PDB file of C-alpha atoms in Angstrom:
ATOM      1  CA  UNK E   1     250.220 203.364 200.032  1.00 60.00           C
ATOM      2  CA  UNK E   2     247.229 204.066 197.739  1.00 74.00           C
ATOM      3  CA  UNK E   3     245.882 201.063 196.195  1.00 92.00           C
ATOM      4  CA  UNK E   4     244.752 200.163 192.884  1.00 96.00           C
ATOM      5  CA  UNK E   5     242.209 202.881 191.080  1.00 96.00           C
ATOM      6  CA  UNK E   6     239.514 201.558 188.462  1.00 97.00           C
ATOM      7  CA  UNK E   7     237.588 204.110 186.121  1.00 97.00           C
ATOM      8  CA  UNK E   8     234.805 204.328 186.007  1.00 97.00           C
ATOM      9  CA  UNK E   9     233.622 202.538 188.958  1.00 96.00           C
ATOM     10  CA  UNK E  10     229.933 202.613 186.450  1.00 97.00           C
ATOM     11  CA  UNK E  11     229.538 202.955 182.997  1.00 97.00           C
ATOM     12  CA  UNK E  12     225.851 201.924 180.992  1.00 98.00           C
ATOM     13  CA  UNK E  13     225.738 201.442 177.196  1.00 97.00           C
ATOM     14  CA  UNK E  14     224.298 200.191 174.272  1.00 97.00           C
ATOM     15  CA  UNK E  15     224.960 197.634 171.504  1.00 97.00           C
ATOM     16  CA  UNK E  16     227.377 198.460 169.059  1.00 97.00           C
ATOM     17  CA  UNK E  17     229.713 201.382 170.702  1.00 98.00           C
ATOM     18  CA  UNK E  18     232.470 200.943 172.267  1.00 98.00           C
ATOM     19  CA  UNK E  19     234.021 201.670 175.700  1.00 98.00           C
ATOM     20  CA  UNK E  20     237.562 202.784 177.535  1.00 98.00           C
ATOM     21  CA  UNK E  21     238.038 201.890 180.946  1.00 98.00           C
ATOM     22  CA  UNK E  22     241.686 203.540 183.185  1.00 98.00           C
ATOM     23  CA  UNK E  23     243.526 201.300 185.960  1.00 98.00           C
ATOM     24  CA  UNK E  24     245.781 203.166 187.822  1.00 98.00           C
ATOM     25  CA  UNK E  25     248.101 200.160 189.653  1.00 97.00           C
ATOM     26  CA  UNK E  26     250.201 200.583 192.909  1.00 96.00           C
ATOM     27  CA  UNK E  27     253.011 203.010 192.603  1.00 95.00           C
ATOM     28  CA  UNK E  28     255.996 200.636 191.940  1.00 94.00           C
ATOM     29  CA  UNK E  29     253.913 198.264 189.922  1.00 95.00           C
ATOM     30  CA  UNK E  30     254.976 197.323 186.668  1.00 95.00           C
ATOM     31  CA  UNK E  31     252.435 194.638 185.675  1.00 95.00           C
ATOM     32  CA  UNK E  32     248.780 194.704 185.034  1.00 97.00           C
ATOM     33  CA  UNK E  33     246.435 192.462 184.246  1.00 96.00           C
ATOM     34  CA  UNK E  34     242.418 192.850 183.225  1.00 97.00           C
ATOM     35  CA  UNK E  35     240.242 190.161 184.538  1.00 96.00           C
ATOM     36  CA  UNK E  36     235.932 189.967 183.772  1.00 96.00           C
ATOM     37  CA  UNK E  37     233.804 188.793 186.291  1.00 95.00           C
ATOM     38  CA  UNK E  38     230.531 187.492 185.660  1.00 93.00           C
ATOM     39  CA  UNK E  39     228.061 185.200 187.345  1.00 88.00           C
ATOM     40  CA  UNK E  40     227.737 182.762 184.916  1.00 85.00           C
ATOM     41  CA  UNK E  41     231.625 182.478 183.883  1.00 86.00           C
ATOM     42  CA  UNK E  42     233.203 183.751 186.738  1.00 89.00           C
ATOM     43  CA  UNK E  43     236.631 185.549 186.887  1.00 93.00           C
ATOM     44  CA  UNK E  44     238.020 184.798 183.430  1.00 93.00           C
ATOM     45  CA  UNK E  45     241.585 186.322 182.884  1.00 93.00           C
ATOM     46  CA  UNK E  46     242.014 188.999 179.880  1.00 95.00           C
ATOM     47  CA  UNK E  47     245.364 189.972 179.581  1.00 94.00           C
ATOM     48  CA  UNK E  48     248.327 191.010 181.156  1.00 95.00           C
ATOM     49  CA  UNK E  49     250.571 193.805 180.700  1.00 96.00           C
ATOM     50  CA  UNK E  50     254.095 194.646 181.829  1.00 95.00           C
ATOM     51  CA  UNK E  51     256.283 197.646 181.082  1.00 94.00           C
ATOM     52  CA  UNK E  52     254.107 198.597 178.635  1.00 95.00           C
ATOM     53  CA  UNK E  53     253.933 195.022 176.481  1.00 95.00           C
ATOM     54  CA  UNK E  54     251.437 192.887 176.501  1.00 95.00           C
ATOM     55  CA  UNK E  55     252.982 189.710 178.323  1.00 93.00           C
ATOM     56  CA  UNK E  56     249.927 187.174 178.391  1.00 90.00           C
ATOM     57  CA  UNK E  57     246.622 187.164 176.944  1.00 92.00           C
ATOM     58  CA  UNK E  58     243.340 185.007 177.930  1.00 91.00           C
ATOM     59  CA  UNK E  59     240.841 183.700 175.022  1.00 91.00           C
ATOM     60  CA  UNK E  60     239.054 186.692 174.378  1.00 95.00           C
ATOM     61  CA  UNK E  61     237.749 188.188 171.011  1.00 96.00           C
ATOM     62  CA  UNK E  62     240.276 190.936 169.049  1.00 96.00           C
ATOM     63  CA  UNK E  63     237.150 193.497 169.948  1.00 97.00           C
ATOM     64  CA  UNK E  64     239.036 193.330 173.620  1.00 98.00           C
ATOM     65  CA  UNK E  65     242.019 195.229 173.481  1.00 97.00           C
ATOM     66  CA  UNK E  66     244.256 196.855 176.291  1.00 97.00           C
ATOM     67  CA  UNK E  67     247.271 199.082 176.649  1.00 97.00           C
ATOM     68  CA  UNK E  68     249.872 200.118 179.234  1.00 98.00           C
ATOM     69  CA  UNK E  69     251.433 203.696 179.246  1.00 97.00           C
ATOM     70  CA  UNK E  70     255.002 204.746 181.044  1.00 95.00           C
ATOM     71  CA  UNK E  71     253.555 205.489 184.178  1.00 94.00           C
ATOM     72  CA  UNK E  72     252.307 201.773 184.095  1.00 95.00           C
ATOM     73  CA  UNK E  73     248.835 202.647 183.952  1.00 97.00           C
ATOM     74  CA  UNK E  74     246.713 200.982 182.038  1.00 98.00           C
ATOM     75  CA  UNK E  75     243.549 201.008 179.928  1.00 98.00           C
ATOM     76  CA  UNK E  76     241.334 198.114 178.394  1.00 98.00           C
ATOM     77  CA  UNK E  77     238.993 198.749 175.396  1.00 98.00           C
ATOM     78  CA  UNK E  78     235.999 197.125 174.218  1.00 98.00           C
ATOM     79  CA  UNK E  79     234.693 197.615 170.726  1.00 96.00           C
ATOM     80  CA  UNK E  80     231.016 197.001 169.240  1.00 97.00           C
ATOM     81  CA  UNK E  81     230.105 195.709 172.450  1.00 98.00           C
ATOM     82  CA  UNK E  82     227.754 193.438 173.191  1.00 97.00           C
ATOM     83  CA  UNK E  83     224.705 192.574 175.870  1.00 97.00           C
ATOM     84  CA  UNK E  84     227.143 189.750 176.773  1.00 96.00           C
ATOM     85  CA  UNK E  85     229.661 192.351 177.947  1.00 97.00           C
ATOM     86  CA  UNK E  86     227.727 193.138 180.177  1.00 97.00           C
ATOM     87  CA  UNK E  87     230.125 192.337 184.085  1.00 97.00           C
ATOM     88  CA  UNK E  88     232.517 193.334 186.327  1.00 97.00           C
ATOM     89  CA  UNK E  89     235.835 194.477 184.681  1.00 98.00           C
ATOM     90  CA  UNK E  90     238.617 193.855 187.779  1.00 97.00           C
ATOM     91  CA  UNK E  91     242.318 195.095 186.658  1.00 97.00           C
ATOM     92  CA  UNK E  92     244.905 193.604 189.494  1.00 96.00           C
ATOM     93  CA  UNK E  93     248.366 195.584 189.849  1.00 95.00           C
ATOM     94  CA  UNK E  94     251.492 193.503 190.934  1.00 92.00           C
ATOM     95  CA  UNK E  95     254.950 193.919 190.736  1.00 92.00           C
ATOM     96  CA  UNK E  96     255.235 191.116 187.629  1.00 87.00           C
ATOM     97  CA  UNK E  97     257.165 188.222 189.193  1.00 86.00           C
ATOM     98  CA  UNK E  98     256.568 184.407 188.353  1.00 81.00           C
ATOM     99  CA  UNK E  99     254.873 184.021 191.868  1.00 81.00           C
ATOM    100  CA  UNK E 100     253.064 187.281 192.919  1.00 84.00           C
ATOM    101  CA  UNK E 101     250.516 188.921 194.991  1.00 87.00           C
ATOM    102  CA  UNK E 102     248.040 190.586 192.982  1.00 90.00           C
ATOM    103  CA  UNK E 103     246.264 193.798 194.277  1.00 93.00           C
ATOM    104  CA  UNK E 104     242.688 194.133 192.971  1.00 95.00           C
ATOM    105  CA  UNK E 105     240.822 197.321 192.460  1.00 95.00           C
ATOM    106  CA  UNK E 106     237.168 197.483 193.178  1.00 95.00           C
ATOM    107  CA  UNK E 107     236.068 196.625 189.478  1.00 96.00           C
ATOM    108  CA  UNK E 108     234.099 198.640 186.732  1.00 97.00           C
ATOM    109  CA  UNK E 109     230.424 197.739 186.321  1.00 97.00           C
ATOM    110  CA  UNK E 110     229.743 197.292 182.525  1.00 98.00           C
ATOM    111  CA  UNK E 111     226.044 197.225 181.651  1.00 97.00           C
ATOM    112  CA  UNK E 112     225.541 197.157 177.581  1.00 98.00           C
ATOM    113  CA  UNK E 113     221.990 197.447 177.021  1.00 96.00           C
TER     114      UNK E 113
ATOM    115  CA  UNK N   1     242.421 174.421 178.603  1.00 59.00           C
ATOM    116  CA  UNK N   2     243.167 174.155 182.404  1.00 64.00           C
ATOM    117  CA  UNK N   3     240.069 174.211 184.536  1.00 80.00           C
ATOM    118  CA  UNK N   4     239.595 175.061 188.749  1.00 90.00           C
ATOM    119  CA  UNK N   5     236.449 173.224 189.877  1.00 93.00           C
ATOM    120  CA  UNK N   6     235.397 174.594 193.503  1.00 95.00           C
ATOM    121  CA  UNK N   7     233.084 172.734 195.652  1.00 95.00           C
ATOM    122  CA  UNK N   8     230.428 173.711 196.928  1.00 96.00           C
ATOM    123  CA  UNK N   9     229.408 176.496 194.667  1.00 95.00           C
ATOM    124  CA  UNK N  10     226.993 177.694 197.796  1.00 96.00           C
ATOM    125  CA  UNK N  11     227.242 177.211 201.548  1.00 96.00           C
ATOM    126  CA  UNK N  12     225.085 178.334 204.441  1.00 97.00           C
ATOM    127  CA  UNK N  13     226.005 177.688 208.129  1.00 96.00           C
ATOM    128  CA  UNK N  14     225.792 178.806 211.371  1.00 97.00           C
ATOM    129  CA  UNK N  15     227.989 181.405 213.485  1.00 97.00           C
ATOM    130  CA  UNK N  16     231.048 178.282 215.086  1.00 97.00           C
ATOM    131  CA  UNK N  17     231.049 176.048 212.766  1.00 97.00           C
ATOM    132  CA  UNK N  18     233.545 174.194 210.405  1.00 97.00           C
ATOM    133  CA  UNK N  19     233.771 174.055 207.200  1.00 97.00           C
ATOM    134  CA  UNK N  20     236.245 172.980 203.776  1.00 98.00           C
ATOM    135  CA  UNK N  21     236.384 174.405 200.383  1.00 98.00           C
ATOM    136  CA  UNK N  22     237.452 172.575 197.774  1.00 97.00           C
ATOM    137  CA  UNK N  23     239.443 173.521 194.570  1.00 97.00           C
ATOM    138  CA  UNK N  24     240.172 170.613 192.000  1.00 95.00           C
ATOM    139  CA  UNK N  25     241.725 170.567 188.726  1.00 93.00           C
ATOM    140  CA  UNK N  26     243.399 168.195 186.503  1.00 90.00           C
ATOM    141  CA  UNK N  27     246.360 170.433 185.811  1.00 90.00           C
ATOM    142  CA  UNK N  28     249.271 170.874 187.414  1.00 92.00           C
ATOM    143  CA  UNK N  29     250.048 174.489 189.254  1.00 92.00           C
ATOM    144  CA  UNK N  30     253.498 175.906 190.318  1.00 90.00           C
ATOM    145  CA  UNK N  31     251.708 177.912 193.102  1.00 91.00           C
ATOM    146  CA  UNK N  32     248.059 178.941 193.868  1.00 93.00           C
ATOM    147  CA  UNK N  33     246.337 181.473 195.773  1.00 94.00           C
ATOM    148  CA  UNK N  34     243.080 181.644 197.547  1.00 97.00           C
ATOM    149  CA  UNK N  35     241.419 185.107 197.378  1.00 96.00           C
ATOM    150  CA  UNK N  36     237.999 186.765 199.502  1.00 97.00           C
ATOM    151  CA  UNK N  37     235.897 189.140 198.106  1.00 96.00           C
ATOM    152  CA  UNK N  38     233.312 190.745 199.529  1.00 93.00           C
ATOM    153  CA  UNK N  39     230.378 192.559 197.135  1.00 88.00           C
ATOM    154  CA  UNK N  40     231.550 195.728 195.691  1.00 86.00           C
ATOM    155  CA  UNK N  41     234.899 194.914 195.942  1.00 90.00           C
ATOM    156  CA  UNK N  42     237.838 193.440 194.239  1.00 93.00           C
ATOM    157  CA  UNK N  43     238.944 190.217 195.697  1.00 94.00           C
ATOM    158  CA  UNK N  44     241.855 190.237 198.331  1.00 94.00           C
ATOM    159  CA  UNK N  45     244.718 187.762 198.629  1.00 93.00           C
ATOM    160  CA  UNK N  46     244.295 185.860 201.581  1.00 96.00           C
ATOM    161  CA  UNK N  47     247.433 183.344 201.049  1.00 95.00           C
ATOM    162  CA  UNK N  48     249.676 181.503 198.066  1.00 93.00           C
ATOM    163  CA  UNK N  49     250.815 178.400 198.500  1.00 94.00           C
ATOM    164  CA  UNK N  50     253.781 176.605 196.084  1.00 92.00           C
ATOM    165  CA  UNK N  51     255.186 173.488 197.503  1.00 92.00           C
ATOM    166  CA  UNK N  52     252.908 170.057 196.635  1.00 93.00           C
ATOM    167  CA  UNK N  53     251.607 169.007 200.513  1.00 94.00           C
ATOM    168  CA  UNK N  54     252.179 172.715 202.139  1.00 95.00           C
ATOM    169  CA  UNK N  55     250.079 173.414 204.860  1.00 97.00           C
ATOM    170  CA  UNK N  56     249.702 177.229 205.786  1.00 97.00           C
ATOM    171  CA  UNK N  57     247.445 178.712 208.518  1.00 96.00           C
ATOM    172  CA  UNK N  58     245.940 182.057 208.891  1.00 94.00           C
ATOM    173  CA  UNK N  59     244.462 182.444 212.386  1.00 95.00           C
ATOM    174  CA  UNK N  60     241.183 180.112 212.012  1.00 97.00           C
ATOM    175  CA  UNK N  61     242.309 179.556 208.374  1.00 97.00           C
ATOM    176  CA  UNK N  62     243.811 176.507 207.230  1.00 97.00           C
ATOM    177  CA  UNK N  63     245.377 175.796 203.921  1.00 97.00           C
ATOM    178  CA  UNK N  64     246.577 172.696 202.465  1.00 97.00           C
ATOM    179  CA  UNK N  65     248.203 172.611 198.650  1.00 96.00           C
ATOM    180  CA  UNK N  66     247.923 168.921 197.240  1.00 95.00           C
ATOM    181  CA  UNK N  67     250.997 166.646 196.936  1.00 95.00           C
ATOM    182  CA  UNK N  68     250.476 166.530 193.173  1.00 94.00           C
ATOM    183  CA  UNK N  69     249.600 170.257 192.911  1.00 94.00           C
ATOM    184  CA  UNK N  70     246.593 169.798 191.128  1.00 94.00           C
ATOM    185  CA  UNK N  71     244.234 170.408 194.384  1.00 94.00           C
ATOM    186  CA  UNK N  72     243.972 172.636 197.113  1.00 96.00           C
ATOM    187  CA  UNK N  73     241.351 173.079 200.220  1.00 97.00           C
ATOM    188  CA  UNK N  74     240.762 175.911 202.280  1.00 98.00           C
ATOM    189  CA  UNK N  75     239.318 174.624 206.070  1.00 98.00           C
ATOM    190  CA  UNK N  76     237.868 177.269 208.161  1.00 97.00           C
ATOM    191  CA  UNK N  77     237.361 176.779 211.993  1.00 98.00           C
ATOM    192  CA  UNK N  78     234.423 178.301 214.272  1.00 98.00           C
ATOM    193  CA  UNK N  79     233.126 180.500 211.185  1.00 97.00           C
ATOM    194  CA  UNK N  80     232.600 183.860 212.293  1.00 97.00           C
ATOM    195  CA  UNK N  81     229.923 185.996 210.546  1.00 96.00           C
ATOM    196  CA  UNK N  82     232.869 188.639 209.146  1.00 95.00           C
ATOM    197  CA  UNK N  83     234.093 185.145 207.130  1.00 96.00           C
ATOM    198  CA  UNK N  84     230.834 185.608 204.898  1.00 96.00           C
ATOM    199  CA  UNK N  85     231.824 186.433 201.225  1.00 96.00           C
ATOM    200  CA  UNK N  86     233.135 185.143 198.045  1.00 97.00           C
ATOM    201  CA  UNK N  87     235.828 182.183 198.253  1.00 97.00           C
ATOM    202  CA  UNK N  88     238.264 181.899 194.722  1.00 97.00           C
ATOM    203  CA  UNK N  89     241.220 180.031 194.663  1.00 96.00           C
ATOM    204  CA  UNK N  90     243.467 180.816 191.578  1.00 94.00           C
ATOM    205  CA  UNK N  91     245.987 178.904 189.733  1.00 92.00           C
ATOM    206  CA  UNK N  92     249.380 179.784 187.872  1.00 89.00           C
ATOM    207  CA  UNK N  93     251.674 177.626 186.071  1.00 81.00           C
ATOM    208  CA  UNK N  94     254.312 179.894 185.910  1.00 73.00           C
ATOM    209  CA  UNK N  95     253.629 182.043 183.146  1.00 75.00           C
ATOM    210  CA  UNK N  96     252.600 185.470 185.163  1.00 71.00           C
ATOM    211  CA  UNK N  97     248.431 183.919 184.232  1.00 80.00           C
ATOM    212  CA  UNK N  98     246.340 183.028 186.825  1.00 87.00           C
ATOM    213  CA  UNK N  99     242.892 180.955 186.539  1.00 91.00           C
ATOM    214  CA  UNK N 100     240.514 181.457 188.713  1.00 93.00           C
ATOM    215  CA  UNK N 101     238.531 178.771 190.298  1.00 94.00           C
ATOM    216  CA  UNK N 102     234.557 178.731 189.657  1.00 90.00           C
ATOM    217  CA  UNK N 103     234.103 180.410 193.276  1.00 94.00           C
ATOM    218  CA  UNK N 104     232.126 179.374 196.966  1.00 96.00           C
ATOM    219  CA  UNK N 105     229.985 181.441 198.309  1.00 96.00           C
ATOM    220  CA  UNK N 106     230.224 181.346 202.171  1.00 97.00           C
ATOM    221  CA  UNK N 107     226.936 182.870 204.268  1.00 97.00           C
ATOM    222  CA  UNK N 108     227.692 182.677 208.040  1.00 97.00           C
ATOM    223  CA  UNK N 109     225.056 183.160 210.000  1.00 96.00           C
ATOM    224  CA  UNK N 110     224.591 184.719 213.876  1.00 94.00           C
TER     225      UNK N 110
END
C-alpha cells in the first residue's frame, strides 16, 4: 500500500510569513500526528489528530496550528515564523489505538531565513 | 515533563562488533518503541515493547523493556555496515503521545 505523503518535501522562507504544509496518511488511517525534528531538540511531538479532532497536543506556541479533513488528511500551519522554525516537520499516520505502529513520511525541510 | 535520555548520543565502531543503546527515563511507560532512521527519511518502527522485563529479538537485534518500565536497551550483535543510522526509542503512557528519546547515532564501519 502507498505510504505516508509529506508536502512539500522543501519549502525556504523568511521571518514573519507563514507556512502550510499537507500529510496524506495510509489509506485506512484515522490518526495523525505532526512531530519537529531538529538537531538541537530532537523529535519533539506537536499534535495529534484523529477523525478530524485534535486528540493530543505537545507544548508548542498557538502560532502552530494543525487540522484534519474527512479523508483524514492532514495539514499543520505555522504563523509569523521564526529562524527557530527552521527543521524537519515529520507527520506519522497510524490507525489511532492506545498502542500503535506509527508510519512516518519522509519529513518537510523548513528553512526560515 | 517526562524525559528519554539515550546513551551514547554518538558511536563509531567497526564492521562485527557489539554494541547497547541505552534509553533512560524517570517516568513510567505503558509500551515503547525503538525506531531507525536513516538521512532523508522518516524514522521506521523497528519493534514496541509493553510488558516491564520483555525481551524481543529481531535477527541480530535484541530488545529488553525494564522491569519498572522506565528503561529500555537496544543490543546489537556483529554490527553490519547497513545498521548505520539514527537510533530513537519513543515512549507512550497511554494517551495516543509518544516522546521521543534524545537519539544515538550509530556509524558502522567496513
Amino acid at each position: 500500500k502507498a505510504g505516508v505523503t509529506q508536502t512539500p518535501r522543501y519549502l525556504i522562507k523568511t521571518r514573519g510569513q507563514q507556512v502550510t504544509l499537507s500529510c496524506s496518511p495510509i489509506s485506512g488511517h484515522r490518526s495523525v500526528s505532526w512531530y519537529q525534528q531538529t538537531p538541537g531538540q530532537g523529535l519533539q511531538f506537536l499534535f495529534e489528530y484523529f477523525s478530524e479532532t485534535q486528540r493530543n497536543k505537545g507544548n508548542f506556541p498557538g502560532r502552530f496550528s494543525g487540522r484534519q479533513f474527512s479523508n483524514s488528511r492532514s495539514e499543520m500551519n505555522v504563523s509569523t515564523l521564526e529562524l527557530g522554525d527552521s527543521a524537519l516537520y515529520l507527520c506519522a499516520s497510524s490507525l489511532g489505538l492506545v498502542i500503535d505502529t506509527q508510519y512516518f513520511g519522509p519529513g518537510t525541510r523548513l528553512t526560515v531565513l | 515533563t517526562q524525559l528519554l535520555e539515550q546513551s551514547p548520543q554518538f558511536l563509531s565502531i567497526q564492521e562485527g562488533e557489539n554494541l547497547t543503546v541505552y534509553c533512560n527515563s524517570s517516568s513510567v511507560f505503558s509500551s515503547l518503541q525503538w525506531y531507525r532512521q536513516e538521512p532523508g527519511e522518516g524514522p521506521v518502527l523497528l519493534v514496541t515493547v509493553v510488558t516491564g522485563g520483555e525481551v524481543k529479538k529481531l535477527k541480530r537485534l535484541t530488545f529488553q523493556f525494564g522491569d519498572a518500565r522506565k528503561d529500555s536497551s537496544l543490543h546489537i550483535t556483529a554490527a553490519q555496515p547497513g545498521d548505520t543510522g539514527l537510533y530513537l526509542c519513543a515512549g507512550s503512557s497511554g494517551t495516543y503521545k509518544y516522546i521521543f528519546g534524545t537519539g544515538t547515532r550509530l556509524k558502522v564501519l567496513a
